[in-house]
Amino acid sequence: MKRRTLLATGVAGLTAATIGRPAYAGPADRQPTVALVPLDDRPVNTYCPQMTAASAGAQVHLPPRELLGRFFTPGDGAAIARWLSATDDVDGYVISVSMLAYGGLIASRTAAPTLAAALENLAAIRNLRSTRPEAVIEVHDTIQRLAITSTGTELDNYRALLVDWAKLYDQVVNLGHEELRARLDAVRAQIPDQVVEDYLAARARNHQVNRLMVEWVADRTITHLVLSEDDTAPVGLARAERVELEELVARLGVGDRVEIFPGADEVDALLVARVVAAGTAPSYRVEYAGVSGEDWTAQLEGIPFAENIRRHVTAVGGRVVDGDADIVLAVNTPSAAPAQRAADLDAFVGRIGGLLAAGTPVIVVDPLIVNKADHELVARMEARLDLTALLSYSGWNTGGNALGLALGHGTARWAHLRSSGNGYGVPDLRGPGQAHAEYLLYRFVKDDSWKNVVQVEAYAHARARGWDPIALTPEQKSYFDGWVRDRLVPLTERYFVDHFAGHRVVLGRRGAQNFTATLAHFESARVELPWDRLFEVILEPRLRLS
């Protein structure tokens, strides 16, 4: 198989190291702590991992905010490498290669960061292993998506063409579909040479670093590695890169310590949960709303969703089973026919209600619609379920994103409740219980109310003013900070009153006794746009327990 655009040469490792004790190796009375180098500075990669940990009584240490960059301004990988080397007394490290090597996810999609600079920053992982030979070092990197980032410049004219070209190139050159060559040549002729060269340079550099990370798993520099396919497809240059990486993983015999799956933004939270829940090895049974995940592939993904579930579950330290399980993953898949949809959702929510009534822990994954929750599902859940009884919920962005965010939060919370009888008193459990409720509220409001209502109105309002919703000026961003805040804060408070207030949240268990507290009051919510666009929002609700 020819892969002319892919670098097949890895970078040799230096010295081997042994892996020692599990993450929870510190004193029993110390709050578990994870040092996180995030994918970028957006809430999904900072707030979500922090709240995942907080719901389990753990905390996340992040590099100083000014080192993480913002939007098109890359983070300072060299300074983050120094921060990482100076950070100790933690239970594990979760490190994004995209941030450490290039300055974040958007920077990783450009050819600007050099391979030499990336490798110099990544040496911090080697140094970490050398100075802390027993440390748990969780690492993740992305297999670059097919599309370049929208910049609001002339380059945007070639985004769709580059995706088409990358898919056709893979089909013709790698998979031998010569009947598509004329289409390949026609698309290529519409893209300037420099655009293609920069695109391929970034892909080649990133692929070489991906290979290096696999080699570092083999020599035990890295404890465990996730390579996530960012907005992928069944064909394309990303598929060809994934195949090469899978072959390298098999050849080096590290398949038990490397997962490759569709996703990206969820992996920070997922690996934080892996550290927090280390040693618990939860089992999960999957129940679908509609068709089996074996027969459905989510949009922007290249494998059946059931396989993506298995890989995410393995990455968090668990396993999927057919029978009795510690946790049920209730997954919203499409119905076999549109006429069945209402009945399928009714039955699905009914099954969730029955599981909750029986005391079964439930995680709800809503991967059906890209970039937002399925409101038809959420509305039924609001009407028929105690939302606060769920371990977690997510319907954010791609299928893999929704899966990993819900799985990380739910697993961390389950592990905390499982260990809550080990000497903790009720006051020690209130903080994690409050964080859990705040994060659940965040997820429902952000994934459904924000995405399906407020964001739609915001996009329309921006366009009515002649503004680009995904490329705001600083003045337009300041305007929309207030506009969004004025709508989202009262909406969040109203959601709390309607679906959370007065409900009792389980804080912990000791034997047959449950410790609970009442969700008493909505205190406040921080709301603003993290970047100069309306695609995502910072929403940080604060609640009070009684």
XYZ file of C-alpha atoms in Angstrom:
546
model
C 0.000 0.000 0.000
C 1.443 3.360 -1.042
C 1.175 6.309 1.303
C 3.094 9.072 -0.409
C 1.965 11.822 1.926
C 2.774 10.033 5.155
C 6.047 9.905 7.011
C 6.775 6.329 8.026
C 9.860 7.006 10.109
C 9.491 7.326 13.872
C 11.904 9.035 16.213
C 13.937 6.629 18.303
C 13.429 6.533 22.073
C 16.182 7.110 24.586
C 15.965 5.111 27.796
C 13.426 2.628 29.168
C 11.720 3.062 32.527
C 9.459 0.893 34.645
C 5.907 1.697 35.676
C 5.097 1.324 39.334
C 2.117 1.770 41.613
C -1.397 2.813 40.533
C -2.594 6.407 40.636
C -4.120 6.253 44.118
C -0.814 5.752 45.860
C -0.815 8.809 48.108
C -1.996 9.112 51.711
C -5.649 8.264 52.258
C -6.413 11.688 53.762
C -4.982 13.664 50.831
C -7.204 14.911 48.031
C -6.270 13.020 44.838
C -4.656 15.363 42.330
C -4.038 15.203 38.571
C -1.632 17.478 36.696
C -3.225 18.266 33.323
C -1.705 19.741 30.179
C -4.961 20.355 28.263
C -5.655 20.165 24.552
C -6.406 23.902 24.562
C -7.974 26.540 26.824
C -11.662 25.944 25.957
C -14.007 24.846 28.757
C -14.266 21.313 27.372
C -10.553 20.877 28.021
C -10.272 22.813 31.296
C -13.601 23.150 33.128
C -14.887 19.701 32.137
C -11.821 17.781 33.395
C -11.832 19.902 36.565
C -15.504 19.153 37.244
C -15.054 15.476 36.373
C -12.380 15.308 39.067
C -14.262 17.518 41.540
C -17.332 15.260 41.380
C -15.074 12.507 42.685
C -13.364 14.556 45.397
C -10.226 15.066 43.311
C -8.629 18.171 41.838
C -6.897 19.099 38.605
C -3.793 21.292 38.432
C -3.492 23.262 35.177
C -0.591 25.318 33.840
C -0.952 29.089 34.412
C -3.740 30.443 32.212
C -1.430 32.741 30.248
C 0.587 29.741 29.012
C -2.377 28.048 27.325
C -2.885 30.523 24.489
C -6.273 31.438 23.096
C -7.968 30.657 19.769
C -5.383 31.443 17.062
C -2.703 32.437 19.598
C -0.752 29.246 20.395
C 0.107 28.226 23.913
C 3.692 28.364 25.119
C 4.786 24.734 24.860
C 8.294 25.431 26.132
C 6.997 27.170 29.268
C 4.432 24.406 29.805
C 7.261 21.873 29.575
C 9.028 23.727 32.395
C 5.798 23.842 34.434
C 5.353 20.117 33.921
C 8.871 19.345 35.093
C 8.316 21.403 38.257
C 4.948 19.796 39.117
C 5.108 16.883 41.545
C 3.182 15.408 44.475
C 0.334 14.405 42.162
C -1.391 11.076 41.577
C -0.994 11.161 37.830
C -0.237 13.258 34.770
C -2.549 13.748 31.786
C -0.668 15.367 28.914
C -1.940 16.622 25.556
C 0.786 16.354 22.955
C -1.034 18.936 20.820
C -0.562 21.568 23.538
C 2.896 20.556 24.715
C 4.375 20.128 21.242
C 2.570 22.781 19.187
C 0.621 25.094 21.504
C -2.838 23.554 21.170
C -5.254 21.867 18.801
C -5.599 24.715 16.294
C -1.838 25.268 16.159
C -1.362 21.531 15.523
C -3.322 21.855 12.266
C -0.843 24.368 10.835
C 2.641 23.845 9.452
C 4.130 26.671 11.514
C 5.431 24.724 14.555
C 8.611 22.904 13.559
C 9.282 19.261 14.307
C 12.501 20.235 16.112
C 10.669 22.594 18.471
C 7.947 20.005 19.063
C 10.490 17.344 20.007
C 12.297 19.741 22.322
C 9.045 20.410 24.208
C 8.116 16.738 24.273
C 11.403 15.930 25.985
C 9.623 17.043 29.164
C 7.779 13.708 29.130
C 11.124 11.885 28.991
C 12.437 14.010 31.827
C 9.312 13.312 33.849
C 9.813 9.591 33.507
C 13.500 9.892 34.363
C 12.941 11.915 37.536
C 9.694 10.156 38.606
C 10.092 6.549 37.473
C 6.886 5.383 39.173
C 4.642 8.195 37.937
C 1.439 7.473 36.021
C 1.847 9.368 32.753
C -1.297 9.411 30.605
C -0.720 10.957 27.164
C -3.010 11.740 24.269
C -2.508 13.058 20.776
C -4.792 13.661 17.814
C -4.771 12.168 14.356
C -5.299 15.383 12.429
C -8.774 15.976 11.072
C -9.364 16.330 7.344
C -10.569 19.958 7.506
C -8.350 22.914 8.282
C -9.544 25.434 10.873
C -11.792 28.220 9.642
C -9.819 31.462 9.881
C -12.178 33.977 8.270
C -9.568 34.503 5.533
C -9.193 33.464 1.896
C -7.947 30.090 3.149
C -11.545 29.206 4.044
C -12.282 28.981 0.311
C -10.281 25.751 0.222
C -11.569 24.003 3.366
C -14.185 21.848 1.630
C -11.929 21.241 -1.359
C -9.106 20.015 0.888
C -11.460 17.560 2.599
C -12.643 16.248 -0.781
C -9.066 16.000 -2.027
C -7.866 14.171 1.123
C -10.677 11.625 0.765
C -10.135 11.127 -2.967
C -6.368 10.876 -2.552
C -6.795 8.079 -0.029
C -9.260 6.254 -2.249
C -7.126 6.540 -5.396
C -3.528 6.329 -4.153
C -3.903 4.178 -1.031
C -6.952 2.067 -1.857
C -6.504 1.762 -5.631
C -9.798 3.229 -6.880
C -8.417 4.453 -10.199
C -11.895 5.246 -11.495
C -11.818 8.267 -9.152
C -8.522 9.680 -10.435
C -10.120 12.189 -12.800
C -12.155 13.617 -9.903
C -9.014 13.692 -7.753
C -7.100 15.641 -10.398
C -9.996 18.048 -10.938
C -10.257 18.871 -7.239
C -6.495 19.205 -6.855
C -6.370 21.690 -9.706
C -8.617 24.055 -7.729
C -6.294 24.261 -4.708
C -3.095 26.359 -4.730
C 0.130 24.366 -4.355
C 1.162 26.227 -1.194
C -2.109 25.374 0.555
C -1.649 21.670 -0.173
C 2.021 21.734 0.779
C 1.308 23.364 4.149
C -1.543 20.923 4.778
C 0.653 17.910 4.060
C 3.575 19.309 6.052
C 1.424 19.608 9.161
C 0.030 16.102 8.648
C 3.490 14.588 8.125
C 4.926 16.250 11.243
C 1.960 15.228 13.381
C 2.072 11.662 12.093
C 5.745 11.388 12.932
C 5.042 12.586 16.473
C 2.114 10.137 16.752
C 4.507 7.334 15.889
C 7.009 8.566 18.454
C 4.369 8.462 21.175
C 3.633 4.819 20.354
C 7.349 4.072 20.584
C 7.439 5.789 23.976
C 4.685 3.464 25.156
C 6.811 0.526 24.018
C 9.862 1.683 25.988
C 7.593 2.573 28.969
C 8.222 6.296 28.963
C 4.432 6.645 28.689
C 2.086 4.607 30.875
C -0.879 4.714 28.524
C -1.676 6.499 25.251
C -4.828 7.594 23.431
C -4.646 8.623 19.783
C -7.956 10.269 18.932
C -9.192 10.766 15.375
C -10.379 14.357 15.211
C -13.527 14.675 13.016
C -12.677 11.713 10.833
C -14.418 9.767 8.056
C -14.347 6.207 6.643
C -11.855 7.326 3.971
C -9.220 10.051 3.861
C -5.637 10.728 4.810
C -6.571 10.362 8.485
C -7.727 6.794 7.799
C -4.404 5.969 6.140
C -2.481 7.444 9.076
C -4.611 5.479 11.543
C -3.899 2.227 9.695
C -0.145 2.860 9.878
C -0.393 3.629 13.583
C -2.459 0.492 14.230
C 0.184 -1.546 12.412
C 2.924 0.029 14.542
C 0.973 -0.674 17.742
C 0.579 -4.324 16.711
C 4.225 -4.671 15.687
C 5.462 -3.246 19.000
C 2.989 -5.329 21.021
C 1.493 -2.390 22.930
C -2.175 -2.850 22.083
C -3.028 -3.235 25.768
C -1.712 0.296 26.470
C -2.801 2.221 23.366
C -6.328 3.108 22.222
C -7.160 4.692 18.861
C -10.699 5.998 18.399
C -12.789 8.852 16.950
C -12.874 11.873 19.234
C -10.528 14.542 20.612
C -12.065 17.143 22.921
C -13.313 14.542 25.410
C -9.974 12.865 26.048
C -8.693 15.250 28.734
C -11.730 14.496 30.920
C -11.686 10.804 30.032
C -8.067 10.336 31.102
C -8.542 12.414 34.245
C -11.325 9.962 35.122
C -8.983 7.057 34.367
C -6.528 8.393 36.953
C -9.248 9.191 39.495
C -10.908 5.766 39.112
C -7.654 3.757 38.895
C -7.987 0.232 40.234
C -11.801 0.091 40.181
C -12.151 -1.616 36.748
C -15.879 -0.903 36.249
C -18.035 -2.991 33.942
C -20.606 -1.421 31.616
C -23.688 -2.818 29.878
C -24.896 -0.860 26.851
C -28.565 -0.234 26.078
C -29.592 1.575 22.903
C -32.568 3.803 22.191
C -32.870 2.597 18.593
C -30.655 0.500 16.364
C -27.636 -1.304 17.761
C -24.400 0.615 17.825
C -22.923 -2.276 15.862
C -25.042 -1.107 12.912
C -24.644 2.663 13.237
C -21.675 4.952 12.645
C -21.915 8.458 14.046
C -21.355 11.432 11.755
C -17.676 12.462 11.473
C -16.551 9.005 12.589
C -15.236 5.989 10.744
C -16.094 2.957 12.895
C -19.375 1.542 14.287
C -20.396 3.362 17.444
C -20.404 0.142 19.468
C -16.708 -0.228 18.685
C -16.096 3.389 19.680
C -17.840 2.652 22.978
C -15.606 -0.358 23.614
C -12.476 1.674 22.929
C -13.532 4.598 25.125
C -14.492 2.212 27.921
C -11.100 0.526 27.690
C -9.427 3.946 27.775
C -11.168 4.857 31.039
C -10.079 1.551 32.571
C -13.254 -0.512 32.225
C -14.848 -3.207 30.078
C -18.119 -3.729 28.237
C -20.168 -6.786 29.276
C -23.455 -8.328 28.155
C -25.023 -9.169 31.501
C -24.911 -7.706 34.985
C -22.706 -4.629 35.155
C -21.608 -1.922 37.534
C -22.951 0.813 35.231
C -25.444 0.958 32.358
C -24.545 3.113 29.350
C -27.851 4.281 27.889
C -26.998 5.404 24.349
C -29.287 7.410 22.072
C -29.058 5.841 18.608
C -31.362 6.466 15.614
C -34.513 4.454 15.118
C -34.837 1.914 12.337
C -37.663 3.996 10.830
C -38.850 7.568 11.492
C -42.301 6.336 12.451
C -40.781 4.383 15.346
C -38.911 7.318 16.836
C -41.420 8.519 19.422
C -42.122 5.007 20.655
C -38.412 4.179 20.807
C -37.632 7.267 22.873
C -40.573 6.637 25.205
C -39.428 3.084 25.790
C -35.801 4.157 26.188
C -36.588 6.753 28.850
C -38.874 4.250 30.535
C -36.025 1.744 30.749
C -33.734 4.402 32.223
C -36.383 5.212 34.820
C -36.684 1.561 35.750
C -32.938 1.220 36.139
C -32.734 4.294 38.363
C -35.640 3.063 40.492
C -33.770 -0.223 40.976
C -30.657 1.653 42.130
C -28.647 0.914 38.971
C -26.070 3.591 38.075
C -26.858 5.061 34.632
C -24.816 7.182 32.233
C -26.792 8.731 29.360
C -24.873 9.272 26.111
C -26.583 11.399 23.446
C -24.426 11.150 20.289
C -27.162 11.311 17.665
C -26.929 14.924 16.439
C -23.593 16.643 15.880
C -23.016 19.755 18.005
C -26.124 19.513 20.170
C -28.413 17.374 22.280
C -31.403 15.537 20.865
C -34.097 17.759 22.356
C -36.769 15.097 21.864
C -34.824 12.828 24.209
C -33.987 15.536 26.734
C -37.595 16.747 26.927
C -38.766 13.216 27.768
C -36.039 12.854 30.378
C -37.019 16.175 31.964
C -40.657 15.095 32.163
C -40.161 11.539 33.426
C -36.813 11.257 35.225
C -35.034 12.712 38.223
C -32.103 14.146 36.269
C -30.046 14.470 39.444
C -30.152 10.683 39.898
C -28.062 10.133 36.759
C -24.345 9.528 37.005
C -23.856 11.787 33.988
C -25.191 13.008 30.653
C -23.629 14.521 27.538
C -24.826 15.416 24.060
C -21.973 17.759 23.174
C -20.422 17.968 19.692
C -19.426 14.701 17.943
C -20.460 11.226 18.982
C -17.062 10.451 20.464
C -17.039 13.773 22.328
C -20.460 13.104 23.872
C -19.472 9.562 24.760
C -16.173 10.435 26.407
C -17.470 13.392 28.406
C -20.387 11.405 29.843
C -18.238 8.332 30.410
C -15.514 10.290 32.197
C -17.874 12.158 34.527
C -19.996 9.098 35.268
C -17.052 6.805 35.900
C -15.315 9.244 38.226
C -18.520 9.826 40.166
C -19.256 6.088 40.391
C -15.741 5.397 41.690
C -16.166 8.112 44.328
C -19.522 6.762 45.534
C -18.049 3.256 45.578
C -15.258 4.358 47.924
C -17.335 6.834 49.964
C -17.776 4.399 52.850
C -14.044 4.184 53.451
C -13.772 6.469 56.459
C -15.189 9.716 55.084
C -17.685 11.730 57.091
C -20.631 13.541 55.586
C -18.897 16.988 55.447
C -16.119 15.505 53.300
C -18.702 14.321 50.770
C -20.635 17.567 50.323
C -18.091 19.259 48.050
C -18.009 16.413 45.514
C -21.811 16.153 45.647
C -22.224 19.845 44.913
C -19.681 19.696 42.065
C -21.496 16.699 40.594
C -24.836 18.535 40.598
C -23.278 21.691 39.135
C -21.694 19.704 36.333
C -24.939 17.853 35.565
C -26.768 21.197 35.394
C -24.030 22.567 33.122
C -24.328 19.641 30.745
C -28.102 19.817 30.302
C -28.169 23.589 29.885
C -25.151 23.781 27.611
C -25.870 20.780 25.406
C -29.611 21.372 24.992
C -30.752 24.856 26.029
C -27.636 26.666 24.768
C -27.140 24.684 21.585
C -30.796 24.319 20.574
C -32.115 27.711 21.674
C -29.745 30.482 22.756
C -26.958 29.769 20.281
C -29.448 29.590 17.389
C -30.810 33.001 18.394
C -27.275 34.370 18.810
C -26.222 33.238 15.321
C -29.333 34.824 13.815
C -28.760 38.047 15.765
C -25.133 38.241 14.633
C -26.007 37.673 10.984
C -28.791 40.257 11.148
C -26.110 42.762 12.139
C -23.831 41.612 9.325
C -21.420 39.893 11.726
C -19.770 36.478 11.280
C -20.797 34.253 14.242
C -17.560 32.278 14.099
C -15.219 35.249 13.558
C -16.269 38.094 15.861
C -14.201 41.226 16.307
C -13.150 42.058 19.886
C -15.912 44.671 20.060
C -18.499 42.181 18.755
C -17.280 39.567 21.219
C -17.691 42.038 24.092
C -21.233 42.806 22.927
C -22.153 39.124 22.780
C -20.605 38.389 26.175
C -23.339 40.588 27.613
C -26.037 39.431 25.202
C -25.426 35.752 25.974
C -25.052 36.383 29.724
C -28.380 38.211 29.870
C -30.124 35.163 28.415
C -28.175 32.198 29.700
C -27.907 33.096 33.393
C -31.683 33.351 33.968
C -32.266 30.327 31.748
C -29.821 28.292 33.872
C -31.473 29.448 37.075
C -34.880 28.552 35.676
C -33.621 25.117 34.640
C -32.326 24.562 38.153
C -35.680 25.545 39.659
C -37.612 23.314 37.265
C -35.438 20.187 37.358
C -32.936 20.320 40.248
C -34.282 22.385 43.161
C -35.484 20.305 46.090
C -34.037 17.077 44.729
C -31.810 15.045 46.977
C -28.357 14.208 45.655
C -26.570 11.153 46.996
C -23.313 12.210 48.638
C -22.021 8.792 49.574
C -22.852 5.392 50.942
C -21.789 3.438 54.001
C -23.196 -0.054 54.068
C -26.949 0.172 53.450
C -27.063 3.859 54.436
C -27.096 6.667 51.872
C -25.894 10.132 52.825
C -27.859 12.781 50.890
C -28.290 16.533 50.722
C -30.957 18.717 49.161
C -30.209 20.954 46.202
C -31.392 24.146 47.823
C -30.427 27.217 45.847
C -28.964 28.585 42.627
C -26.204 30.969 43.675
C -24.769 32.337 40.426
C -23.374 31.473 37.010
C -20.337 32.786 35.214
C -21.094 33.216 31.507
C -18.923 34.537 28.666
C -17.549 33.467 25.304
C -14.133 31.784 25.610
C -13.108 32.655 22.041
C -14.161 35.294 19.519
C -16.977 33.163 18.168
C -20.415 31.894 19.183
C -19.687 28.201 18.823
C -19.123 27.520 22.530
C -19.717 29.271 25.822
C -18.277 29.378 29.330
C -21.029 28.425 31.776
C -20.061 27.822 35.410
C -23.111 27.506 37.698
C -22.749 27.603 41.463
C -25.314 25.830 43.648
C -25.918 25.493 47.383
C -26.789 22.329 49.256
C -28.826 22.245 52.441
